[in-house]
Structures are given as structure tokens and as C-alpha cells.
Tab-separated table of C-alpha atoms and ligand atoms in Angstrom:
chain	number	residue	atom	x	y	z
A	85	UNK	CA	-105.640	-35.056	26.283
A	86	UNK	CA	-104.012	-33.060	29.048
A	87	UNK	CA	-104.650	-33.669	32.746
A	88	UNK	CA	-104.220	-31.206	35.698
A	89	UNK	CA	-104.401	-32.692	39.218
A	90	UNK	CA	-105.515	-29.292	41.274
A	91	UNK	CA	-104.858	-30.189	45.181
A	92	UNK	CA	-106.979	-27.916	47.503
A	93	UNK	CA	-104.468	-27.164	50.812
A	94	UNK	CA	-106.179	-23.800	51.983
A	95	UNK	CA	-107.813	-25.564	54.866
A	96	UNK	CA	-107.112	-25.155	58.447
A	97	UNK	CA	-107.383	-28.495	59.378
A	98	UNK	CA	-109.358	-27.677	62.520
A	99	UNK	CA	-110.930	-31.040	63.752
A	100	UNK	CA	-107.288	-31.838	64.108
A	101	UNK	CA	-106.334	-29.354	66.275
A	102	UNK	CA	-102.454	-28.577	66.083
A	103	UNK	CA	-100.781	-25.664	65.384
A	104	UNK	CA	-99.974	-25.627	62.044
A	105	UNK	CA	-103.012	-27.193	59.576
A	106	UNK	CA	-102.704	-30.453	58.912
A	107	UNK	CA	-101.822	-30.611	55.188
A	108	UNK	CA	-98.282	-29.119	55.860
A	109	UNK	CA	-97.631	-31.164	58.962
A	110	UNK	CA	-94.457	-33.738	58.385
A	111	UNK	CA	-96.073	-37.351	58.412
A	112	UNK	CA	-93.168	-39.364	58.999
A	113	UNK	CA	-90.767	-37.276	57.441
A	114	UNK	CA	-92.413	-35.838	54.709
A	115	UNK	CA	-95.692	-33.025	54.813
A	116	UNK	CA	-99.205	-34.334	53.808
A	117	UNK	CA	-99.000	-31.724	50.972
A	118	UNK	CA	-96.138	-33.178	49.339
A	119	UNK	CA	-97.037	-36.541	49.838
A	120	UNK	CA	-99.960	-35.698	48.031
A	121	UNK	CA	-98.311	-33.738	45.396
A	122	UNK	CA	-95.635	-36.479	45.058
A	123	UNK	CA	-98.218	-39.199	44.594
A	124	UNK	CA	-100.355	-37.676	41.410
A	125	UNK	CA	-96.854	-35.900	39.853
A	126	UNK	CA	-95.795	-39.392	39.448
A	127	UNK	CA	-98.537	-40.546	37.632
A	128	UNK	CA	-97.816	-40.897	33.930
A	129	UNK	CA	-100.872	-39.277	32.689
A	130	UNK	CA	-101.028	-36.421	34.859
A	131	UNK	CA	-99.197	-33.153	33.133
A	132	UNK	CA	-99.045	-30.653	35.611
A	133	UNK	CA	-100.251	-30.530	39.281
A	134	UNK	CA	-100.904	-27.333	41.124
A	135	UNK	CA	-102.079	-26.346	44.456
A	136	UNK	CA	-104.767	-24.247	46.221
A	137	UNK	CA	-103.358	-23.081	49.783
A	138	UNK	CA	-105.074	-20.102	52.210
A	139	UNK	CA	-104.239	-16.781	52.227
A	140	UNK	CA	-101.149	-15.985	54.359
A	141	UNK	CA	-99.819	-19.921	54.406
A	142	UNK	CA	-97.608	-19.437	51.380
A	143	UNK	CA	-94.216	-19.741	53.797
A	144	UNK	CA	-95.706	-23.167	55.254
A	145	UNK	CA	-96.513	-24.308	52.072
A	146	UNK	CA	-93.434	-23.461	50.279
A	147	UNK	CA	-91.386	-25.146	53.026
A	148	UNK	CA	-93.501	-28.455	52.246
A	149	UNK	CA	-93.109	-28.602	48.535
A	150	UNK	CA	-90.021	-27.745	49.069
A	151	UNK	CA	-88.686	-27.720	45.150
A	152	UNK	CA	-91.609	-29.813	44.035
A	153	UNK	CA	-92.904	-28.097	40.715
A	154	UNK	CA	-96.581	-26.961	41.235
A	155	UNK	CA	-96.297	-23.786	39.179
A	156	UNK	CA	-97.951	-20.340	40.869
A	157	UNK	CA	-100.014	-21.060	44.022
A	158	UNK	CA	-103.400	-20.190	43.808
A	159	UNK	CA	-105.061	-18.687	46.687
A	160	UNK	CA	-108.264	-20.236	47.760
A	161	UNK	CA	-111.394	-19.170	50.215
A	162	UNK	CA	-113.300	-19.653	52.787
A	163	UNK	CA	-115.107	-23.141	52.068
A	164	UNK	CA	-113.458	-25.629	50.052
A	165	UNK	CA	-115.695	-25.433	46.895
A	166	UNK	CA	-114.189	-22.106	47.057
A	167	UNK	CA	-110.711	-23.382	47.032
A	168	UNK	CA	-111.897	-25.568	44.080
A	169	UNK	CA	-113.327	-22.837	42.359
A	170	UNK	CA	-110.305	-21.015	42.715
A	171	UNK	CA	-108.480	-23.202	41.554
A	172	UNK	CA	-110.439	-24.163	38.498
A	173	UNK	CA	-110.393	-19.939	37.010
A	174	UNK	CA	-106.419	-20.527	37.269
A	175	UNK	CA	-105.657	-23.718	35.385
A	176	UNK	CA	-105.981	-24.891	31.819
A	177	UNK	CA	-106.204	-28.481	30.963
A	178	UNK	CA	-108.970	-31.142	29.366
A	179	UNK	CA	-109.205	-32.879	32.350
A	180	UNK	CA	-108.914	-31.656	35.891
A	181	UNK	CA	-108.772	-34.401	38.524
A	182	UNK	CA	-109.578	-31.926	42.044
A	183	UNK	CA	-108.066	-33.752	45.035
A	184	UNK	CA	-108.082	-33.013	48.959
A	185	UNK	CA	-104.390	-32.502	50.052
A	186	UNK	CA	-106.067	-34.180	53.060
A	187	UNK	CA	-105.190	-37.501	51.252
A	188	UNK	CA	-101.534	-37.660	51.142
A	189	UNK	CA	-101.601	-40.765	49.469
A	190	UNK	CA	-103.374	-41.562	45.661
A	191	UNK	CA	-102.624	-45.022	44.195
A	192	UNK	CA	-101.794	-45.061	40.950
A	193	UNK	CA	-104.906	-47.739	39.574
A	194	UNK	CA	-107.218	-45.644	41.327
A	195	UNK	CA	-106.260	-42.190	38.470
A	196	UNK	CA	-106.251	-45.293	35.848
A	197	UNK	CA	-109.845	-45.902	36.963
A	198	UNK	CA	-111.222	-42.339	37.009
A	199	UNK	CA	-109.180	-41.266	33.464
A	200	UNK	CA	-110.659	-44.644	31.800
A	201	UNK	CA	-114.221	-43.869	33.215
A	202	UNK	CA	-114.113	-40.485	31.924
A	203	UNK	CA	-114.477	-41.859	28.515
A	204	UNK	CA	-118.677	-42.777	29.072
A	205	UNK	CA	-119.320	-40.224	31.452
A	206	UNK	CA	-119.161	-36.337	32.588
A	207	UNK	CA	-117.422	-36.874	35.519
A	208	UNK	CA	-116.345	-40.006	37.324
A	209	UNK	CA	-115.233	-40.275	41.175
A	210	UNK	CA	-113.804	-43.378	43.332
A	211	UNK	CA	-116.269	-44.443	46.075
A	212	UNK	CA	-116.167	-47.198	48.611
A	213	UNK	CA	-119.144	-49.375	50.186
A	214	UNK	CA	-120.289	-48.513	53.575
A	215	UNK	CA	-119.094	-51.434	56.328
A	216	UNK	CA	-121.247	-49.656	59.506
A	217	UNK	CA	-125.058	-49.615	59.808
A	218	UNK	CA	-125.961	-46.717	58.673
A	219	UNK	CA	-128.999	-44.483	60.160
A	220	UNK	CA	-130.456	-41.633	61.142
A	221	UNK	CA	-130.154	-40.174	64.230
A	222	UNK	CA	-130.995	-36.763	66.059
A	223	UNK	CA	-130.425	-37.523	69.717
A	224	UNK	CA	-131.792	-40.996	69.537
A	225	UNK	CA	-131.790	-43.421	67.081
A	226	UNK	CA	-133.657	-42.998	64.080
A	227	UNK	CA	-133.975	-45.039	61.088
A	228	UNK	CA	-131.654	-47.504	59.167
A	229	UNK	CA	-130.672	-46.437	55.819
A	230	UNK	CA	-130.544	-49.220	53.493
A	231	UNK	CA	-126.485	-49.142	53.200
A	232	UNK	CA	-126.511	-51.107	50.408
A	233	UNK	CA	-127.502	-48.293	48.261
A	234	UNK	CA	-124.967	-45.923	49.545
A	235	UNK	CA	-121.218	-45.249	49.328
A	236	UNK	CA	-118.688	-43.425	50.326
A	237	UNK	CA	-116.989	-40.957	48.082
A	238	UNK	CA	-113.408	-40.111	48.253
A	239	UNK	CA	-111.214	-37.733	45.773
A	240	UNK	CA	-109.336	-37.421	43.443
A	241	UNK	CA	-112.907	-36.373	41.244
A	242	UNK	CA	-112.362	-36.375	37.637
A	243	UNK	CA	-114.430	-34.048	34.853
A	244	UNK	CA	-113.621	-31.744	31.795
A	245	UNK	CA	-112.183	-29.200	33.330
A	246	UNK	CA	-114.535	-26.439	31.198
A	247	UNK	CA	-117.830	-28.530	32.245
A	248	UNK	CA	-116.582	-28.274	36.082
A	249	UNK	CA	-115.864	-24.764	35.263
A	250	UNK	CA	-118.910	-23.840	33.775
A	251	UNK	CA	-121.229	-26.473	36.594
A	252	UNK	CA	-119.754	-24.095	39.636
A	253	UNK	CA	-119.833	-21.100	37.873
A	254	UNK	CA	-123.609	-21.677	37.992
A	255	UNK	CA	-123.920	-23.398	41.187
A	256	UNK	CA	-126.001	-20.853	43.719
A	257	UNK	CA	-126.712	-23.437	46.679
A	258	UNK	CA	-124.988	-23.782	49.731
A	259	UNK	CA	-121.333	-24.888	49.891
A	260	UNK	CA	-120.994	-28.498	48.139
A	261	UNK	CA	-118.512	-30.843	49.940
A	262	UNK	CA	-117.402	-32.105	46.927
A	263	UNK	CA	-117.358	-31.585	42.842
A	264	UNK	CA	-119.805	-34.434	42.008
A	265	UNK	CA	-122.055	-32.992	43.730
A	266	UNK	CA	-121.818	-29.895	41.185
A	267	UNK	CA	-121.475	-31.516	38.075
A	268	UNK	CA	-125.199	-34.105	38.821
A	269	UNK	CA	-126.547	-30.764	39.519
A	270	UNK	CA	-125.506	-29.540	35.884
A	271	UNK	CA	-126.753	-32.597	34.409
A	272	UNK	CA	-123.494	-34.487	33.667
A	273	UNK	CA	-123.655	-38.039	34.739
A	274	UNK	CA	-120.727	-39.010	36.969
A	275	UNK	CA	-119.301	-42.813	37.067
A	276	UNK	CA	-118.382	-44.499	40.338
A	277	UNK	CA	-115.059	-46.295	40.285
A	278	UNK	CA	-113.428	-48.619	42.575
A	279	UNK	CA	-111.871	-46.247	45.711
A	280	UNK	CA	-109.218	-47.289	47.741
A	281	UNK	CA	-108.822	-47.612	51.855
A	282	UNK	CA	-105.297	-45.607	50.855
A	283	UNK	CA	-107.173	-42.644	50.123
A	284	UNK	CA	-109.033	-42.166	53.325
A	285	UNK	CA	-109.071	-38.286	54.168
A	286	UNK	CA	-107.020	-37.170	57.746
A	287	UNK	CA	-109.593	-35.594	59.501
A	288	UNK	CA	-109.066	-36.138	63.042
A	289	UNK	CA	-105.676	-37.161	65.397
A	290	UNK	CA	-107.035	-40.527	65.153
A	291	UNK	CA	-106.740	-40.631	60.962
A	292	UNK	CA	-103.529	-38.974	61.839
A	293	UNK	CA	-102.002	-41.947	64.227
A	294	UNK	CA	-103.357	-44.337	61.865
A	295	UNK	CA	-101.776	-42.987	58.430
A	296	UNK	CA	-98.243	-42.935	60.850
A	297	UNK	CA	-98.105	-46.227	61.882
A	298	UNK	CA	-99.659	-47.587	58.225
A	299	UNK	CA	-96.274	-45.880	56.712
A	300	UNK	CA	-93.893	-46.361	59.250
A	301	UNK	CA	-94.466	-49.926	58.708
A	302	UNK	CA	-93.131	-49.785	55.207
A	303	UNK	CA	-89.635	-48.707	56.338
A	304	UNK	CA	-86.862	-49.799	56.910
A	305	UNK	CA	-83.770	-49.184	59.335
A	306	UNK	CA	-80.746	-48.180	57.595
A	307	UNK	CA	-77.427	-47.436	58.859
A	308	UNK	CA	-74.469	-45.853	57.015
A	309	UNK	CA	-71.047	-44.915	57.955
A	310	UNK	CA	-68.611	-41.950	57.377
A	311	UNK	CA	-64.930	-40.719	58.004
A	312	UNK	CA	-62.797	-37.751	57.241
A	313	UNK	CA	-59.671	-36.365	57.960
A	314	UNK	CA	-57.995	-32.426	57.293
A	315	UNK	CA	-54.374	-31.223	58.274
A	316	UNK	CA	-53.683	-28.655	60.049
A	317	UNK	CA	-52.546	-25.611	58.285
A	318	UNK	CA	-52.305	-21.552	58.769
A	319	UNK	CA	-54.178	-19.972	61.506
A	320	UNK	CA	-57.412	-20.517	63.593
A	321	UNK	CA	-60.515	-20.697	63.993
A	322	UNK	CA	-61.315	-23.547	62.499
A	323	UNK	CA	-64.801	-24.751	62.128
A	324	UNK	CA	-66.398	-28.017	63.316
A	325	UNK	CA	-69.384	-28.810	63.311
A	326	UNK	CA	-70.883	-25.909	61.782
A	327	UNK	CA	-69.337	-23.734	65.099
A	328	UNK	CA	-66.187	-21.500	64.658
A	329	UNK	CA	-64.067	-22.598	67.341
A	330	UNK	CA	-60.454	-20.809	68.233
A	331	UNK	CA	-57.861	-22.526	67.927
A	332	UNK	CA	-54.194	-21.482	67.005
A	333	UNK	CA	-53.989	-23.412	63.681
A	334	UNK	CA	-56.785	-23.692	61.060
A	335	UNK	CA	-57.497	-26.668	58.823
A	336	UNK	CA	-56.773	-27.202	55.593
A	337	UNK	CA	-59.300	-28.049	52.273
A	338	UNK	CA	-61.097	-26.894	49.703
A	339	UNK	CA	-64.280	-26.038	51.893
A	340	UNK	CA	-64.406	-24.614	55.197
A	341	UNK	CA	-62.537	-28.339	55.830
A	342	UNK	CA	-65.323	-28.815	58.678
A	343	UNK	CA	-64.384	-32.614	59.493
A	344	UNK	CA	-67.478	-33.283	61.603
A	345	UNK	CA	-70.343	-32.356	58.774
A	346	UNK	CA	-67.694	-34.362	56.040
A	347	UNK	CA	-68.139	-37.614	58.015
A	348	UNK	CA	-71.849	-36.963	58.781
A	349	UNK	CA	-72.672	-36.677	55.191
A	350	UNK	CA	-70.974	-39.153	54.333
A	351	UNK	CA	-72.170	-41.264	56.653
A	352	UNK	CA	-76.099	-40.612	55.632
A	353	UNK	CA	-75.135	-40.771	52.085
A	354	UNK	CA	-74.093	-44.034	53.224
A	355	UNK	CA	-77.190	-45.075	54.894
A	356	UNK	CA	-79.280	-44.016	51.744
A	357	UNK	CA	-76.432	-45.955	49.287
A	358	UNK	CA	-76.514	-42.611	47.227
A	359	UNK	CA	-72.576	-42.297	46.924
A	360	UNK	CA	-70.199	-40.388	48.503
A	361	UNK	CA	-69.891	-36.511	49.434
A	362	UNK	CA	-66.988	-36.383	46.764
A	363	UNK	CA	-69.435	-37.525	43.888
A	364	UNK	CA	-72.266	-34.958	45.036
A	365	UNK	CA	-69.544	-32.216	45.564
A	366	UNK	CA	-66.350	-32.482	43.371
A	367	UNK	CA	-63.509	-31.304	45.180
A	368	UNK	CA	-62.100	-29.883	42.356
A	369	UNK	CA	-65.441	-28.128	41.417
A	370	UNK	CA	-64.587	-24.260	41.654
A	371	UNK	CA	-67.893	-23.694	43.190
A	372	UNK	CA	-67.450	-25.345	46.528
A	373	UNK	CA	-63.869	-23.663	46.915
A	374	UNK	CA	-64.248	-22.422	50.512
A	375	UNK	CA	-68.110	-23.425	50.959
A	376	UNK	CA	-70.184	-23.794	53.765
A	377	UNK	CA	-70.128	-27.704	54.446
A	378	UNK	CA	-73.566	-27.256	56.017
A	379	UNK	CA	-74.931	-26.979	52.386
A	380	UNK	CA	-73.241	-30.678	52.041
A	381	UNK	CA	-75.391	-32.321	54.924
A	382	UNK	CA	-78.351	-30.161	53.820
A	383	UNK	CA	-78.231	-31.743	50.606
A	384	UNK	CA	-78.049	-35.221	51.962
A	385	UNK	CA	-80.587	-34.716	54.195
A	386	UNK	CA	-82.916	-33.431	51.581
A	387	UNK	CA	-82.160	-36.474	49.386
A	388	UNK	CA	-82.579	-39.001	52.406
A	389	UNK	CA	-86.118	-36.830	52.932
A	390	UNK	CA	-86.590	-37.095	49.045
A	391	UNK	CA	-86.827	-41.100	49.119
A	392	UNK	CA	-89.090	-40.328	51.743
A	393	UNK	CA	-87.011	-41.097	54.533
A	394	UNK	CA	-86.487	-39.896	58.317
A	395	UNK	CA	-82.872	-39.447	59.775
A	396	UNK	CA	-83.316	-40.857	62.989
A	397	UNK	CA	-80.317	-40.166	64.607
A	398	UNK	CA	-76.598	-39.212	64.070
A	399	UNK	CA	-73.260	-39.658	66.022
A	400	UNK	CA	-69.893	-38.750	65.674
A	401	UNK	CA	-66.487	-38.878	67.200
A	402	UNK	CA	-63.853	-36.288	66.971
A	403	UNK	CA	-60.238	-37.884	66.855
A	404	UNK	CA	-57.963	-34.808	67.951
A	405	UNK	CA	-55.239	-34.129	70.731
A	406	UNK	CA	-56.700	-30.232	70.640
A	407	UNK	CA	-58.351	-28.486	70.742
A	408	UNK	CA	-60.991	-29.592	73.299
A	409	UNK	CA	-64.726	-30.688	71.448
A	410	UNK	CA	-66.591	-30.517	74.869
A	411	UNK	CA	-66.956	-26.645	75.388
A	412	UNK	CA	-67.987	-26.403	72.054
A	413	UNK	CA	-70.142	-29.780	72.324
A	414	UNK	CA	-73.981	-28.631	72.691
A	415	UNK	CA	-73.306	-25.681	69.949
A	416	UNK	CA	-72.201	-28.569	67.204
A	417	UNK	CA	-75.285	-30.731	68.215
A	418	UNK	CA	-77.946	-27.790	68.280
A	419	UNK	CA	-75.980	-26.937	64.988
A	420	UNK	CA	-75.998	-30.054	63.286
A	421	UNK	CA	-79.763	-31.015	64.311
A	422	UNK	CA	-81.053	-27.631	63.014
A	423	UNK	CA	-79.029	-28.167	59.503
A	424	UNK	CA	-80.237	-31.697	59.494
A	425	UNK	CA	-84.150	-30.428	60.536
A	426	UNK	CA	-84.101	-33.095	63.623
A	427	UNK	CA	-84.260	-33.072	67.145
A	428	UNK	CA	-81.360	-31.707	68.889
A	429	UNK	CA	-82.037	-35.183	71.199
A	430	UNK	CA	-80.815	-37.155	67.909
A	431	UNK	CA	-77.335	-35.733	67.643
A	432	UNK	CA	-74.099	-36.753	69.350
A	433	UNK	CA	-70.828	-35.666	69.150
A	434	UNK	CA	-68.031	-37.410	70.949
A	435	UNK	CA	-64.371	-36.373	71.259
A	436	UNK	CA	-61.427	-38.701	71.848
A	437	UNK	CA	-57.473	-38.612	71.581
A	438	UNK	CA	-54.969	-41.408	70.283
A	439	UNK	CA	-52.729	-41.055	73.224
A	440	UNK	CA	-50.613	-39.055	71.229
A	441	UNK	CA	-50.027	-41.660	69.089
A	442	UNK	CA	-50.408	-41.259	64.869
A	443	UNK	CA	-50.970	-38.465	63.022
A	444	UNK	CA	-53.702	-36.874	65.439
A	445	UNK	CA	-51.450	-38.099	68.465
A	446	UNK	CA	-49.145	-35.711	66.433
A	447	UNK	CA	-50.878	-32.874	66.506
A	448	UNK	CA	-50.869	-32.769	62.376
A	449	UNK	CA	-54.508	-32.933	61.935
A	450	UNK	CA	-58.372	-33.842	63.165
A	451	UNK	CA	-60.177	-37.125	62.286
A	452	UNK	CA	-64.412	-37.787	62.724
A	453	UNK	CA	-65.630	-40.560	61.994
A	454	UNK	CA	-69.763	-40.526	61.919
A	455	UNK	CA	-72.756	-43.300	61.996
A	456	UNK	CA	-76.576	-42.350	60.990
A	457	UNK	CA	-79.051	-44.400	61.190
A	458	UNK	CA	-81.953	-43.277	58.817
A	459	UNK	CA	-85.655	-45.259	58.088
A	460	UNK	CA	-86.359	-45.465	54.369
A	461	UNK	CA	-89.421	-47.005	52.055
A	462	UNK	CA	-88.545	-50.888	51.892
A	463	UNK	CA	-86.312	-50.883	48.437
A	464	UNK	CA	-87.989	-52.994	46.022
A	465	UNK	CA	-86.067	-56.155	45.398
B	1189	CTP	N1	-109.892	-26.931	51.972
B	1189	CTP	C1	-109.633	-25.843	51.159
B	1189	CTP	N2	-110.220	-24.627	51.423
B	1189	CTP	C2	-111.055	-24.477	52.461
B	1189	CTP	C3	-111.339	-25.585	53.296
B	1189	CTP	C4	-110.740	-26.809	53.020
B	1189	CTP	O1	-108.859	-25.964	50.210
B	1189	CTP	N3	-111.575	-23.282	52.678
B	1189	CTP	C5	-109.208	-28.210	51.703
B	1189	CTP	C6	-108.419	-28.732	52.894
B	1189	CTP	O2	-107.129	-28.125	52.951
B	1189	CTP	C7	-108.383	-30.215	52.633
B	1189	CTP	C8	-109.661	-30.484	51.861
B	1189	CTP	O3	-110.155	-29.210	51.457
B	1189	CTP	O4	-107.271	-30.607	51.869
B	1189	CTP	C9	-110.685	-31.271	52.667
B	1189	CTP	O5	-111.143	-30.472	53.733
B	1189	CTP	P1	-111.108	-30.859	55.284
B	1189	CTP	O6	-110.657	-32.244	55.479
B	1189	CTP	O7	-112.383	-30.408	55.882
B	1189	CTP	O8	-109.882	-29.931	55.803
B	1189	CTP	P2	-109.954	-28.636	56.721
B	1189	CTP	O9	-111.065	-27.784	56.323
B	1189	CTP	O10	-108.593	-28.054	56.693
B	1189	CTP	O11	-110.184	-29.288	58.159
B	1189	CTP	P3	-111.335	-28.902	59.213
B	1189	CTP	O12	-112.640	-28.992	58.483
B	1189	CTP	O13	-111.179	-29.890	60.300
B	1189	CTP	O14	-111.032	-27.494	59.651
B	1190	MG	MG1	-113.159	-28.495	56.417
């Protein structure tokens, strides 16, 4: 049995009013999208997970799956059944699960649920009581609804994906807000399965606040440390920083010998305990012979963002009798923040000398030495 998890994103998110829609919004770190994507690719018994995004949104979503493997992107429409139904003509599986990339986060027991329910039934969807009265109303009050015999239904929905198919394909009413509704209307019989308060949809700012604070609260403060040194050799510039600065003698190494990104690195790989820059990039490796070290910190960013962490901040000192850091001081920072996708408010970079004394004191070369402090998910123990 095969099992596609199809994620409709082609919404634009506009009960929570920002800028960009909600689903490719960074919640603490990571977007909703790939927090969604994340949480069903993990799952054992899902094969292949794609996505349903909106016309003209393919540059927001690619920068929040970043190299997540969802196959083609399917574009969706103008309701979300016809996202869904979108979605549905472009995938082929036995089982489609359809989820809301509105729900960044899917626990695993919940897909165990809705797979093992699919066995007796045509379709089968996680729901959760109702903990409110519940009631009409239409200006005033009207009357209760006995909330006993209601519930609340959440995604991921699970069917056969050619039953789905075939149930919208036929479906002429109005927009349905979700797939169950389709399939009862075909006449397949859909179980209810135990839901989960993880699942609940982001709809408003409020949901938004909420879903922070609920996941902030799972990491934890990190702090790693790095330090690198280059001699002095040939002519200037040299670069620091990510800036080309003049100066009459260059550095030496087998990058563009950039001191201030080595240390940084290093000092995030260090917060995330994921090595050291020499392990990720072999300095004998022919392919980083005169590189860019901003691909270095990129890369450690991205894997500090791929445990889902957040670099909160980063800071540096410069160890050099010349030339001077502080012209160049705001350009590094803006540099270095905009490599490492944080506020520039997050990045300092400090300059000392050694009185002349040592091999900086000398004159025969530049030292950094960095700190980060990053928040990642609590390790398990
Ligand atoms: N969705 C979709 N295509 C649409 C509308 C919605 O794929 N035409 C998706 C959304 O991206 C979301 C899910 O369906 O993942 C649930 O929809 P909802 O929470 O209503 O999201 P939006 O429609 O984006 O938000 P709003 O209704 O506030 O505009
Ligand atoms: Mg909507």
C-alpha cells in the first residue's frame, strides 16, 4: 500500500492578516509549510508528500521547503476543495491522506490512527469533542445544540485516493470545507479517530501567538564557541566578514581566508555539537580552494535551522594591530546577518589589538574569535 500526504498551501491566509500568507511565514525559525511537510515526511508509512500552493507563490514556497523533497508543485484554485482537487488529478498513490498546511504540526499516532481505520472504512478523519456550549445564534441567542453529538474535525483526512478522486469529480454543491464531507456524500462511510490539540489549524494572530509560545517552550538555549587565525601573505584586500576591505597585505588560506565567518561557523557548529567547519569543508577538498566562506556559515545556519533551531544572536572579536574593523564595522554585521537570515540587531563585531604583543601584536596575521548563542528542540536524553 502506498501513501501520499497532499498538503494544500495555496491559501492566502487572510483572517491572519500579514503580508505574506501564513503557511510560508517562519514560526520560530522554521515556515508553517515545512513544518508541516517535515512532520508527515517523517512518518514511516507515508511515501511521498507533495504540495498544493497558489498561483504566483512558487518563490515563497520554494524558499520554505527549502530542499525538502515534495516533487513538482501543483497549482491549486480559488477555494480549497479546489486546491484538493488539484491536487488529487496530480498524484498517484492507494491512499492519499489531504492535510491543511495550516497545521504545521501532525503527530505521528494520530497517521497510525487514520491508516489503521482505513482498513473498515472509506475514509477515516481525526476529530475532537466540543468543550464550549454550542448553539445557534443569529444576532441573539438561539438554541443549544446538544454538543455531545458533535465534534470537531481536524486534517490530515484519509481515503483511497481513486474513491476521493472519483467522490469530487462528482461533487456539484457548493465548496466543501473539507474531504469527508465529499466522500459521505458518495456513500463511503468515514471513521472518526482520536484528533489531537497539536493539530489545531492557525487561523487567526491569536492561533499564531499560541503555536509560538507552545514551541518555543520546547527549546533550549545553546551556546557554542569558535576561533580562527590566517597569516598575512601577498597583497590586499582582504576580506572579513564577507566585506572586501583594503589593506596592503592579503591573507593567506585555502578560501577567501575570511577569519570572521571561520570563527562564526565554527562557533554555531559549536552551539548545534555538529563538528567543526574543517569536517563540513575539508581543507584539502579541491572544491573549496578559494571559496566564498559565506557558503560555510550558510551551511551552518541551514543545519542549525534544519534541527529546527533559531540563531539568536552572534558576536565576534577581531584580534589585529591593522587594519582598523570599525569603518568597515556595520558592512560585516549587515553582511553577516543577511548570510545568516537574522536581524542585523543580532550581530556584533568587535575589534581589539594585543598591544603589539604576539603574533597579531606582530603584525603577522588576524585572529576572531566568535560566540552564538542558538535555541534548539530539547535533545532527547
Ligand atoms: N487553501 C488552499 N487553497 C485555497 C484556500 C485555502 O489550498 N484556495 C489551504 C490553505 O493554504 C490552508 C488550508 O487550505 O492550508 C486551510 O484553509 P484556511 O485556514 O482557510 O487558510 P486560508 O484560506 O489561507 O486563510 P483565510 O481563509 O483566512 O484566508
Ligand atoms: Mg480559507
Amino acid at each position: 500500500m502506498t501513501v501520499t500526504a497532499l498538503i494544500v498551501a495555496a491559501g492566502s491566509g487572510s483572517r491572519m492578516g500579514r503580508d505574506i500568507p501564513k503557511q510560508y511565514r517562519l514560526l520560530v525559525g522554521k515556515a508553517v509549510l515545512a513544518h508541516a511537510v517535515d512532520a508527515l515526511a517523517s512518518h514511516p508509512a507515508i511515501d511521498a508528500v507533495r504540495v498544493v500552493i497558489g498561483e504566483g507563490q512558487e518563490a515563497l514556497a520554494r524558499q520554505a521547503l527549502g530542499s525538502r523533497d515534495v516533487g513538482e508543485l501543483v497549482i491549486g484554485g480559488a477555494t480549497r476543495a479546489d486546491s484538493v482537487r488539484a491536487g488529487l488529478e496530480a498524484i498517484g498513490s492507494d491512499v492519499v491522506l489531504v492535510h491543511d498546511a495550516a497545521r504545521p504540526f501532525c503527530p505521528a499516532d494520530v497517521v497510525d490512527r487514520l491508516l489503521g481505520a482505513l482498513d473498515g472504512a472509506g475514509g477515516a478523519v481525526p476529530v475532537l469533542p466540543v468543550a464550549d456550549t454550542l448553539a445557534r445564534a443569529d444576532g441573539l441567542l438561539g438554541e443549544p445544540i446538544d454538543r455531545s453529538q458533535a465534534v470537531r474535525v481536524q486534517t490530515p483526512q484519509a481515503f483511497r485516493l481513486r474513491e476521493l478522486r472519483e467522490a469530487c469529480r462528482r461533487w456539484t454543491g457548493e465548496a466543501p470545507t473539507d474531504e469527508a464531507t465529499v466522500a459521505r456524500a458518495s456513500g463511503l462511510g468515514v471513521a472518526v479517530v482520536e484528533g489531537d490539540a497539536a493539530l489545531e489549524k492557525l487561523t487567526s494572530a491569536a492561533d499564531w501567538a499560541r503555536a509560538e509560545t507552545m514551541l518555543a517552550s520546547r527549546l533550549v538555549s545553546r551556546t557554542g564557541m569558535g576561533f580562527d587565525v590566517h597569516a598575512f601573505a601577498g597583497e590586499g584586500p582582504l576580506m572579513m566578514g564577507g566585506v572586501q576591505i583594503p589593506h596592503s597585505k592579503g591573507l593567506a588560506g585555502h578560501s577567501d581566508a575570511d577569519v570572521v565567518l571561520h570563527s562564526i561557523t565554527d562557533a554555531l557548529l559549536g552551539a548545534a555539537a555538529l563538528g567543526d567547519i574543517g569536517q563540513h569543508f575539508p581543507p584539502g577538498d579541491p572544491q573549496w580552494k578559494g571559496a566564498e566562506s559565506s557558503v560555510f556559515l550558510a551551511h551552518a545556519a541551514q543545519l542549525v535551522r534544519d534541527m529546527g533551531g533559531i540563531i539568536d544572536v552572534v558576536d565576534c572579536t577581531v584580534i589585529c594591530e591593522a587594519p582598523k574593523v570599525g569603518p568597515h564595522r556595520d558592512a560585516m554585521r549587515a553582511r553577516v546577518a543577511d548570510i545568516l537570515g537574522i536581524p542585523v540587531s543580532g550581530v556584533s563585531i568587535k575589534a581589539t589589538t594585543t598591544e603589539r604583543l604576539g603574533f597579531a601584536g606582530r603584525g603577522e596575521g588576524i585572529a576572531a574569535q566568535a560566540v552564538a548563542t542558538v535555541r534548539v528542540p530539547q535533545p532527547s536524553l
